[in-house]
Amino acid sequence: MKLLQPCIIAFAMYSKIPMPCIDWNKENMKYAMCFFPLVGAVLGALLYLWAMLTGLLHTGVILRAAICTLLPLLITGGIHLDGFCDTVDALSSRQSTERKLEILSDPHIGAFGVMGCTAYLLLSFALWAELTFTPKVLLILAIGSVLSRSLSGLSVVSFRCAKGSGLLAAFSDGAQKKNVRIVMLIFISMCIAAMAAISPIVGGTTAAAALLVFLYYRVVSYRVFGGITGDLAGWFLCLCELAMLAATVATGGLML
């Protein structure tokens, strides 16, 4: 029962899946981040099932790619894409660190955020349309949804926070960092091992793409913002999943 409440918090925060109302107190938030990858497991399973269904129904490529692009938004409520847009606005502002952090906190979206969002969705749609839909390729991407959230969760309990307030700071401060870090590393190790076991080339390349984006996330966050925020974590997750999709598209044909 003690672990059920942190799980509910994780799904309530990072998904639109209906959850019962509970207190977001310090005790319940200690291990909430441990369950963040499970949101990715649900999303990955739904993407896999949708892709398999389209094969049985002989659905056209456009509809298949459109639903694959939109399904993450339906499940997550766009929380990560919102952070992506805010981060694009901040990075494009060419302002000081303090001003960039203010832009991240601004609830309004700017022109660069709109352009970034449009480009992201368009590129995601194009990549899904180009993907070689096979069970193994889809399974690698489903696992990738867990990997991206495990890496994001690891950053929350490992990277320096740019601000002392906000939801990410609350999750970071309330977490049992050592234990959560161990759980995230276990998730990451299992995901990479599973992806490589399915296909050393495709799975290994896809996992490597995620790790490279994670490194880029760390460098940009510290150099430009002085640490991470919730928006930056969302920006990373979007870039990570786009990079994994691109890597799978580039190498997926090798599994035929």
PDB file of C-alpha atoms in Angstrom:
ATOM      1  CA  MET A   1       0.000   0.000   0.000  1.00  0.00           C
ATOM      2  CA  LYS A   2       2.885   2.351   0.742  1.00  0.00           C
ATOM      3  CA  LEU A   3       4.189   1.962  -2.814  1.00  0.00           C
ATOM      4  CA  LEU A   4       0.762   2.336  -4.376  1.00  0.00           C
ATOM      5  CA  GLN A   5       0.483   5.983  -3.377  1.00  0.00           C
ATOM      6  CA  PRO A   6       3.829   7.027  -4.960  1.00  0.00           C
ATOM      7  CA  CYS A   7       2.755   5.150  -8.094  1.00  0.00           C
ATOM      8  CA  ILE A   8      -0.516   7.087  -8.181  1.00  0.00           C
ATOM      9  CA  ILE A   9       1.403  10.368  -7.849  1.00  0.00           C
ATOM     10  CA  ALA A  10       3.714   9.443 -10.735  1.00  0.00           C
ATOM     11  CA  PHE A  11       0.808   8.593 -13.047  1.00  0.00           C
ATOM     12  CA  ALA A  12      -1.222  11.610 -11.926  1.00  0.00           C
ATOM     13  CA  MET A  13       1.710  13.922 -12.620  1.00  0.00           C
ATOM     14  CA  TYR A  14       3.045  12.472 -15.857  1.00  0.00           C
ATOM     15  CA  SER A  15      -0.045  11.069 -17.542  1.00  0.00           C
ATOM     16  CA  LYS A  16      -3.721  11.800 -18.186  1.00  0.00           C
ATOM     17  CA  ILE A  17      -4.749   8.348 -17.001  1.00  0.00           C
ATOM     18  CA  PRO A  18      -7.436   8.872 -14.323  1.00  0.00           C
ATOM     19  CA  MET A  19      -6.069   8.324 -10.818  1.00  0.00           C
ATOM     20  CA  PRO A  20      -7.652   8.554  -7.345  1.00  0.00           C
ATOM     21  CA  CYS A  21      -6.958  11.684  -5.329  1.00  0.00           C
ATOM     22  CA  ILE A  22      -4.331  11.325  -2.595  1.00  0.00           C
ATOM     23  CA  ASP A  23      -2.176  13.697  -0.575  1.00  0.00           C
ATOM     24  CA  TRP A  24       1.029  14.800  -2.287  1.00  0.00           C
ATOM     25  CA  ASN A  25       2.923  14.832   0.972  1.00  0.00           C
ATOM     26  CA  LYS A  26       6.619  14.274   1.554  1.00  0.00           C
ATOM     27  CA  GLU A  27       6.141  10.636   2.543  1.00  0.00           C
ATOM     28  CA  ASN A  28       4.210   9.800  -0.634  1.00  0.00           C
ATOM     29  CA  MET A  29       6.699  11.607  -2.880  1.00  0.00           C
ATOM     30  CA  LYS A  30       9.790   9.791  -1.616  1.00  0.00           C
ATOM     31  CA  TYR A  31       9.566   7.091  -4.253  1.00  0.00           C
ATOM     32  CA  ALA A  32       7.178   8.641  -6.782  1.00  0.00           C
ATOM     33  CA  MET A  33       9.954   9.027  -9.351  1.00  0.00           C
ATOM     34  CA  CYS A  34      10.596   5.261  -9.215  1.00  0.00           C
ATOM     35  CA  PHE A  35       7.287   4.735 -10.995  1.00  0.00           C
ATOM     36  CA  PHE A  36       7.843   7.323 -13.730  1.00  0.00           C
ATOM     37  CA  PRO A  37       9.255   4.683 -16.141  1.00  0.00           C
ATOM     38  CA  LEU A  38       6.019   2.702 -15.763  1.00  0.00           C
ATOM     39  CA  VAL A  39       4.191   5.541 -17.524  1.00  0.00           C
ATOM     40  CA  GLY A  40       6.538   4.863 -20.434  1.00  0.00           C
ATOM     41  CA  ALA A  41       5.721   1.149 -20.221  1.00  0.00           C
ATOM     42  CA  VAL A  42       2.008   1.912 -20.609  1.00  0.00           C
ATOM     43  CA  LEU A  43       2.678   4.260 -23.516  1.00  0.00           C
ATOM     44  CA  GLY A  44       5.019   1.778 -25.187  1.00  0.00           C
ATOM     45  CA  ALA A  45       2.465  -1.014 -24.851  1.00  0.00           C
ATOM     46  CA  LEU A  46      -0.275   1.142 -26.395  1.00  0.00           C
ATOM     47  CA  LEU A  47       1.975   2.176 -29.299  1.00  0.00           C
ATOM     48  CA  TYR A  48       2.881  -1.471 -29.892  1.00  0.00           C
ATOM     49  CA  LEU A  49      -0.765  -2.598 -29.785  1.00  0.00           C
ATOM     50  CA  TRP A  50      -1.846   0.201 -32.122  1.00  0.00           C
ATOM     51  CA  ALA A  51       0.890  -0.663 -34.603  1.00  0.00           C
ATOM     52  CA  MET A  52      -0.022  -4.347 -34.513  1.00  0.00           C
ATOM     53  CA  LEU A  53      -3.702  -3.484 -34.980  1.00  0.00           C
ATOM     54  CA  THR A  54      -2.955  -1.350 -38.025  1.00  0.00           C
ATOM     55  CA  GLY A  55      -1.178  -4.329 -39.563  1.00  0.00           C
ATOM     56  CA  LEU A  56      -4.209  -6.555 -39.050  1.00  0.00           C
ATOM     57  CA  LEU A  57      -6.586  -3.900 -40.399  1.00  0.00           C
ATOM     58  CA  HIS A  58      -4.228  -2.873 -43.227  1.00  0.00           C
ATOM     59  CA  THR A  59      -4.497   0.756 -42.157  1.00  0.00           C
ATOM     60  CA  GLY A  60      -2.818   3.347 -44.376  1.00  0.00           C
ATOM     61  CA  VAL A  61       0.602   4.732 -43.519  1.00  0.00           C
ATOM     62  CA  ILE A  62      -0.671   8.277 -42.907  1.00  0.00           C
ATOM     63  CA  LEU A  63      -3.272   7.302 -40.305  1.00  0.00           C
ATOM     64  CA  ARG A  64      -0.863   4.896 -38.634  1.00  0.00           C
ATOM     65  CA  ALA A  65       1.856   7.538 -38.361  1.00  0.00           C
ATOM     66  CA  ALA A  66      -0.591  10.227 -37.212  1.00  0.00           C
ATOM     67  CA  ILE A  67      -1.879   8.143 -34.295  1.00  0.00           C
ATOM     68  CA  CYS A  68       1.652   7.113 -33.327  1.00  0.00           C
ATOM     69  CA  THR A  69       2.574  10.807 -33.244  1.00  0.00           C
ATOM     70  CA  LEU A  70      -0.478  11.878 -31.259  1.00  0.00           C
ATOM     71  CA  LEU A  71      -0.768   8.955 -28.844  1.00  0.00           C
ATOM     72  CA  PRO A  72       2.045  10.205 -26.558  1.00  0.00           C
ATOM     73  CA  LEU A  73       0.225  13.554 -26.282  1.00  0.00           C
ATOM     74  CA  LEU A  74      -3.051  11.825 -25.432  1.00  0.00           C
ATOM     75  CA  ILE A  75      -1.446   9.690 -22.722  1.00  0.00           C
ATOM     76  CA  THR A  76       0.817  12.352 -21.178  1.00  0.00           C
ATOM     77  CA  GLY A  77      -1.395  15.380 -21.718  1.00  0.00           C
ATOM     78  CA  GLY A  78       1.484  17.088 -23.500  1.00  0.00           C
ATOM     79  CA  ILE A  79       3.380  17.835 -20.282  1.00  0.00           C
ATOM     80  CA  HIS A  80       6.751  17.027 -21.854  1.00  0.00           C
ATOM     81  CA  LEU A  81       6.019  18.839 -25.114  1.00  0.00           C
ATOM     82  CA  ASP A  82       5.046  21.894 -23.080  1.00  0.00           C
ATOM     83  CA  GLY A  83       8.516  21.845 -21.509  1.00  0.00           C
ATOM     84  CA  PHE A  84      10.036  21.381 -24.953  1.00  0.00           C
ATOM     85  CA  CYS A  85       8.279  24.494 -26.276  1.00  0.00           C
ATOM     86  CA  ASP A  86       9.271  26.607 -23.267  1.00  0.00           C
ATOM     87  CA  THR A  87      12.889  25.473 -23.570  1.00  0.00           C
ATOM     88  CA  VAL A  88      13.001  26.273 -27.287  1.00  0.00           C
ATOM     89  CA  ASP A  89      11.718  29.767 -26.486  1.00  0.00           C
ATOM     90  CA  ALA A  90      14.366  30.216 -23.781  1.00  0.00           C
ATOM     91  CA  LEU A  91      17.242  28.880 -25.885  1.00  0.00           C
ATOM     92  CA  SER A  92      16.223  31.073 -28.823  1.00  0.00           C
ATOM     93  CA  SER A  93      15.970  34.235 -26.739  1.00  0.00           C
ATOM     94  CA  ARG A  94      19.746  34.874 -26.567  1.00  0.00           C
ATOM     95  CA  GLN A  95      19.168  36.409 -23.136  1.00  0.00           C
ATOM     96  CA  SER A  96      20.989  36.044 -19.825  1.00  0.00           C
ATOM     97  CA  THR A  97      20.614  32.931 -17.684  1.00  0.00           C
ATOM     98  CA  GLU A  98      18.243  34.740 -15.345  1.00  0.00           C
ATOM     99  CA  ARG A  99      16.057  35.886 -18.214  1.00  0.00           C
ATOM    100  CA  LYS A 100      16.053  32.390 -19.758  1.00  0.00           C
ATOM    101  CA  LEU A 101      14.816  30.947 -16.468  1.00  0.00           C
ATOM    102  CA  GLU A 102      12.065  33.574 -16.414  1.00  0.00           C
ATOM    103  CA  ILE A 103      11.021  32.534 -19.917  1.00  0.00           C
ATOM    104  CA  LEU A 104      10.828  28.912 -18.764  1.00  0.00           C
ATOM    105  CA  SER A 105       8.425  30.009 -16.020  1.00  0.00           C
ATOM    106  CA  ASP A 106       6.247  32.054 -18.385  1.00  0.00           C
ATOM    107  CA  PRO A 107       2.993  30.171 -19.092  1.00  0.00           C
ATOM    108  CA  HIS A 108       2.722  31.799 -22.530  1.00  0.00           C
ATOM    109  CA  ILE A 109       4.315  30.292 -25.631  1.00  0.00           C
ATOM    110  CA  GLY A 110       6.438  32.387 -27.972  1.00  0.00           C
ATOM    111  CA  ALA A 111       6.996  32.271 -31.713  1.00  0.00           C
ATOM    112  CA  PHE A 112      10.064  30.050 -31.424  1.00  0.00           C
ATOM    113  CA  GLY A 113       8.146  27.613 -29.227  1.00  0.00           C
ATOM    114  CA  VAL A 114       5.367  27.368 -31.821  1.00  0.00           C
ATOM    115  CA  MET A 115       7.866  26.784 -34.606  1.00  0.00           C
ATOM    116  CA  GLY A 116       9.738  24.235 -32.511  1.00  0.00           C
ATOM    117  CA  CYS A 117       6.560  22.355 -31.658  1.00  0.00           C
ATOM    118  CA  THR A 118       5.444  22.304 -35.284  1.00  0.00           C
ATOM    119  CA  ALA A 119       8.836  21.069 -36.445  1.00  0.00           C
ATOM    120  CA  TYR A 120       8.923  18.402 -33.724  1.00  0.00           C
ATOM    121  CA  LEU A 121       5.488  16.987 -34.551  1.00  0.00           C
ATOM    122  CA  LEU A 122       6.127  17.129 -38.297  1.00  0.00           C
ATOM    123  CA  LEU A 123       9.453  15.329 -37.994  1.00  0.00           C
ATOM    124  CA  SER A 124       7.968  12.763 -35.618  1.00  0.00           C
ATOM    125  CA  PHE A 125       5.137  12.080 -38.073  1.00  0.00           C
ATOM    126  CA  ALA A 126       7.580  11.724 -40.965  1.00  0.00           C
ATOM    127  CA  LEU A 127       9.767   9.291 -39.021  1.00  0.00           C
ATOM    128  CA  TRP A 128       6.802   7.146 -38.010  1.00  0.00           C
ATOM    129  CA  ALA A 129       5.718   7.105 -41.642  1.00  0.00           C
ATOM    130  CA  GLU A 130       9.187   5.909 -42.703  1.00  0.00           C
ATOM    131  CA  LEU A 131       9.523   3.296 -39.953  1.00  0.00           C
ATOM    132  CA  THR A 132       9.745  -0.360 -40.896  1.00  0.00           C
ATOM    133  CA  PHE A 133       6.907  -1.783 -38.795  1.00  0.00           C
ATOM    134  CA  THR A 134       8.028  -5.163 -37.531  1.00  0.00           C
ATOM    135  CA  PRO A 135       7.349  -6.661 -34.082  1.00  0.00           C
ATOM    136  CA  LYS A 136      11.018  -6.419 -33.058  1.00  0.00           C
ATOM    137  CA  VAL A 137      11.397  -2.806 -34.171  1.00  0.00           C
ATOM    138  CA  LEU A 138       8.207  -1.814 -32.386  1.00  0.00           C
ATOM    139  CA  LEU A 139       9.286  -3.647 -29.240  1.00  0.00           C
ATOM    140  CA  ILE A 140      12.575  -1.725 -29.226  1.00  0.00           C
ATOM    141  CA  LEU A 141      10.691   1.568 -29.425  1.00  0.00           C
ATOM    142  CA  ALA A 142       8.252   0.457 -26.722  1.00  0.00           C
ATOM    143  CA  ILE A 143      11.178  -0.250 -24.419  1.00  0.00           C
ATOM    144  CA  GLY A 144      12.623   3.091 -25.477  1.00  0.00           C
ATOM    145  CA  SER A 145       9.636   4.837 -23.863  1.00  0.00           C
ATOM    146  CA  VAL A 146      10.723   3.295 -20.565  1.00  0.00           C
ATOM    147  CA  LEU A 147      14.390   4.142 -21.164  1.00  0.00           C
ATOM    148  CA  SER A 148      13.730   7.830 -21.869  1.00  0.00           C
ATOM    149  CA  ARG A 149      11.756   8.219 -18.638  1.00  0.00           C
ATOM    150  CA  SER A 150      14.347   6.288 -16.653  1.00  0.00           C
ATOM    151  CA  LEU A 151      17.041   8.652 -17.878  1.00  0.00           C
ATOM    152  CA  SER A 152      14.835  11.643 -17.104  1.00  0.00           C
ATOM    153  CA  GLY A 153      14.173  10.293 -13.621  1.00  0.00           C
ATOM    154  CA  LEU A 154      17.895   9.744 -13.095  1.00  0.00           C
ATOM    155  CA  SER A 155      18.562  13.375 -13.963  1.00  0.00           C
ATOM    156  CA  VAL A 156      15.993  14.575 -11.418  1.00  0.00           C
ATOM    157  CA  VAL A 157      17.854  12.867  -8.552  1.00  0.00           C
ATOM    158  CA  SER A 158      21.384  13.341  -9.925  1.00  0.00           C
ATOM    159  CA  PHE A 159      21.634  16.716 -11.689  1.00  0.00           C
ATOM    160  CA  ARG A 160      21.715  20.124 -10.042  1.00  0.00           C
ATOM    161  CA  CYS A 161      18.404  22.012 -10.042  1.00  0.00           C
ATOM    162  CA  ALA A 162      18.541  25.460 -11.629  1.00  0.00           C
ATOM    163  CA  LYS A 163      15.810  26.746  -9.303  1.00  0.00           C
ATOM    164  CA  GLY A 164      14.880  26.029  -5.725  1.00  0.00           C
ATOM    165  CA  SER A 165      11.168  26.031  -6.508  1.00  0.00           C
ATOM    166  CA  GLY A 166       8.869  24.345  -8.987  1.00  0.00           C
ATOM    167  CA  LEU A 167       7.545  20.827  -9.465  1.00  0.00           C
ATOM    168  CA  LEU A 168      10.880  19.321 -10.439  1.00  0.00           C
ATOM    169  CA  ALA A 169      12.548  20.794  -7.374  1.00  0.00           C
ATOM    170  CA  ALA A 170       9.702  19.414  -5.261  1.00  0.00           C
ATOM    171  CA  PHE A 171      10.146  15.924  -6.713  1.00  0.00           C
ATOM    172  CA  SER A 172      13.923  16.181  -6.355  1.00  0.00           C
ATOM    173  CA  ASP A 173      13.854  17.453  -2.777  1.00  0.00           C
ATOM    174  CA  GLY A 174      11.201  14.978  -1.688  1.00  0.00           C
ATOM    175  CA  ALA A 175      12.845  11.920  -3.238  1.00  0.00           C
ATOM    176  CA  GLN A 176      14.999   9.382  -1.462  1.00  0.00           C
ATOM    177  CA  LYS A 177      17.714  10.195  -3.972  1.00  0.00           C
ATOM    178  CA  LYS A 178      20.077   7.302  -3.362  1.00  0.00           C
ATOM    179  CA  ASN A 179      17.353   4.658  -3.588  1.00  0.00           C
ATOM    180  CA  VAL A 180      15.624   6.305  -6.545  1.00  0.00           C
ATOM    181  CA  ARG A 181      18.973   6.589  -8.335  1.00  0.00           C
ATOM    182  CA  ILE A 182      19.561   2.865  -7.896  1.00  0.00           C
ATOM    183  CA  VAL A 183      16.093   2.046  -9.228  1.00  0.00           C
ATOM    184  CA  MET A 184      16.617   4.301 -12.264  1.00  0.00           C
ATOM    185  CA  LEU A 185      19.985   2.696 -13.016  1.00  0.00           C
ATOM    186  CA  ILE A 186      18.377  -0.744 -12.815  1.00  0.00           C
ATOM    187  CA  PHE A 187      15.645   0.352 -15.235  1.00  0.00           C
ATOM    188  CA  ILE A 188      18.237   1.839 -17.603  1.00  0.00           C
ATOM    189  CA  SER A 189      20.425  -1.271 -17.522  1.00  0.00           C
ATOM    190  CA  MET A 190      17.459  -3.579 -18.124  1.00  0.00           C
ATOM    191  CA  CYS A 191      16.158  -1.454 -21.012  1.00  0.00           C
ATOM    192  CA  ILE A 192      19.529  -1.293 -22.766  1.00  0.00           C
ATOM    193  CA  ALA A 193      20.112  -5.018 -22.270  1.00  0.00           C
ATOM    194  CA  ALA A 194      16.656  -5.871 -23.610  1.00  0.00           C
ATOM    195  CA  MET A 195      17.014  -3.589 -26.635  1.00  0.00           C
ATOM    196  CA  ALA A 196      20.433  -5.032 -27.468  1.00  0.00           C
ATOM    197  CA  ALA A 197      19.124  -8.590 -27.004  1.00  0.00           C
ATOM    198  CA  ILE A 198      16.336  -7.962 -29.509  1.00  0.00           C
ATOM    199  CA  SER A 199      18.837  -6.619 -32.039  1.00  0.00           C
ATOM    200  CA  PRO A 200      22.461  -5.687 -31.263  1.00  0.00           C
ATOM    201  CA  ILE A 201      22.573  -3.243 -34.180  1.00  0.00           C
ATOM    202  CA  VAL A 202      19.122  -1.619 -34.051  1.00  0.00           C
ATOM    203  CA  GLY A 203      18.628  -1.867 -30.303  1.00  0.00           C
ATOM    204  CA  GLY A 204      22.206  -0.868 -29.542  1.00  0.00           C
ATOM    205  CA  THR A 205      22.067   2.119 -31.890  1.00  0.00           C
ATOM    206  CA  THR A 206      18.738   3.257 -30.472  1.00  0.00           C
ATOM    207  CA  ALA A 207      20.011   3.016 -26.890  1.00  0.00           C
ATOM    208  CA  ALA A 208      23.225   4.833 -27.850  1.00  0.00           C
ATOM    209  CA  ALA A 209      21.144   7.666 -29.348  1.00  0.00           C
ATOM    210  CA  ALA A 210      19.283   8.017 -26.034  1.00  0.00           C
ATOM    211  CA  LEU A 211      22.524   8.149 -24.053  1.00  0.00           C
ATOM    212  CA  LEU A 212      24.022  10.761 -26.377  1.00  0.00           C
ATOM    213  CA  VAL A 213      20.965  12.999 -25.974  1.00  0.00           C
ATOM    214  CA  PHE A 214      21.208  12.509 -22.201  1.00  0.00           C
ATOM    215  CA  LEU A 215      24.797  13.775 -22.300  1.00  0.00           C
ATOM    216  CA  TYR A 216      23.733  16.721 -24.485  1.00  0.00           C
ATOM    217  CA  TYR A 217      20.951  17.487 -21.999  1.00  0.00           C
ATOM    218  CA  ARG A 218      23.441  17.587 -19.138  1.00  0.00           C
ATOM    219  CA  VAL A 219      25.848  19.893 -21.006  1.00  0.00           C
ATOM    220  CA  VAL A 220      23.197  22.356 -22.217  1.00  0.00           C
ATOM    221  CA  SER A 221      21.372  22.479 -18.879  1.00  0.00           C
ATOM    222  CA  TYR A 222      24.487  23.287 -16.879  1.00  0.00           C
ATOM    223  CA  ARG A 223      26.129  25.591 -19.409  1.00  0.00           C
ATOM    224  CA  VAL A 224      23.052  27.626 -20.360  1.00  0.00           C
ATOM    225  CA  PHE A 225      20.745  27.405 -17.333  1.00  0.00           C
ATOM    226  CA  GLY A 226      22.995  26.431 -14.440  1.00  0.00           C
ATOM    227  CA  GLY A 227      21.058  23.233 -13.843  1.00  0.00           C
ATOM    228  CA  ILE A 228      17.851  21.469 -14.786  1.00  0.00           C
ATOM    229  CA  THR A 229      14.183  22.409 -14.449  1.00  0.00           C
ATOM    230  CA  GLY A 230      10.950  20.572 -15.167  1.00  0.00           C
ATOM    231  CA  ASP A 231      10.777  22.210 -18.595  1.00  0.00           C
ATOM    232  CA  LEU A 232      14.294  21.084 -19.434  1.00  0.00           C
ATOM    233  CA  ALA A 233      13.437  17.556 -18.352  1.00  0.00           C
ATOM    234  CA  GLY A 234      10.472  17.624 -20.739  1.00  0.00           C
ATOM    235  CA  TRP A 235      12.678  19.036 -23.509  1.00  0.00           C
ATOM    236  CA  PHE A 236      15.137  16.208 -22.965  1.00  0.00           C
ATOM    237  CA  LEU A 237      12.457  13.515 -23.047  1.00  0.00           C
ATOM    238  CA  CYS A 238      11.055  14.812 -26.332  1.00  0.00           C
ATOM    239  CA  LEU A 239      14.510  14.999 -27.937  1.00  0.00           C
ATOM    240  CA  CYS A 240      15.434  11.586 -26.564  1.00  0.00           C
ATOM    241  CA  GLU A 241      12.371   9.861 -28.004  1.00  0.00           C
ATOM    242  CA  LEU A 242      12.779  11.651 -31.333  1.00  0.00           C
ATOM    243  CA  ALA A 243      16.442  10.585 -31.498  1.00  0.00           C
ATOM    244  CA  MET A 244      15.554   6.980 -30.681  1.00  0.00           C
ATOM    245  CA  LEU A 245      12.853   6.975 -33.354  1.00  0.00           C
ATOM    246  CA  ALA A 246      15.321   8.395 -35.906  1.00  0.00           C
ATOM    247  CA  ALA A 247      17.945   5.796 -34.978  1.00  0.00           C
ATOM    248  CA  THR A 248      15.410   2.999 -35.314  1.00  0.00           C
ATOM    249  CA  VAL A 249      14.256   4.283 -38.691  1.00  0.00           C
ATOM    250  CA  ALA A 250      17.860   4.520 -39.904  1.00  0.00           C
ATOM    251  CA  THR A 251      18.755   0.968 -38.854  1.00  0.00           C
ATOM    252  CA  GLY A 252      15.389  -0.836 -38.757  1.00  0.00           C
ATOM    253  CA  GLY A 253      15.737  -2.102 -42.301  1.00  0.00           C
ATOM    254  CA  LEU A 254      18.709  -4.194 -41.203  1.00  0.00           C
ATOM    255  CA  MET A 255      16.339  -6.464 -39.271  1.00  0.00           C
ATOM    256  CA  LEU A 256      14.400  -7.513 -42.393  1.00  0.00           C
TER     257      LEU A 256
END
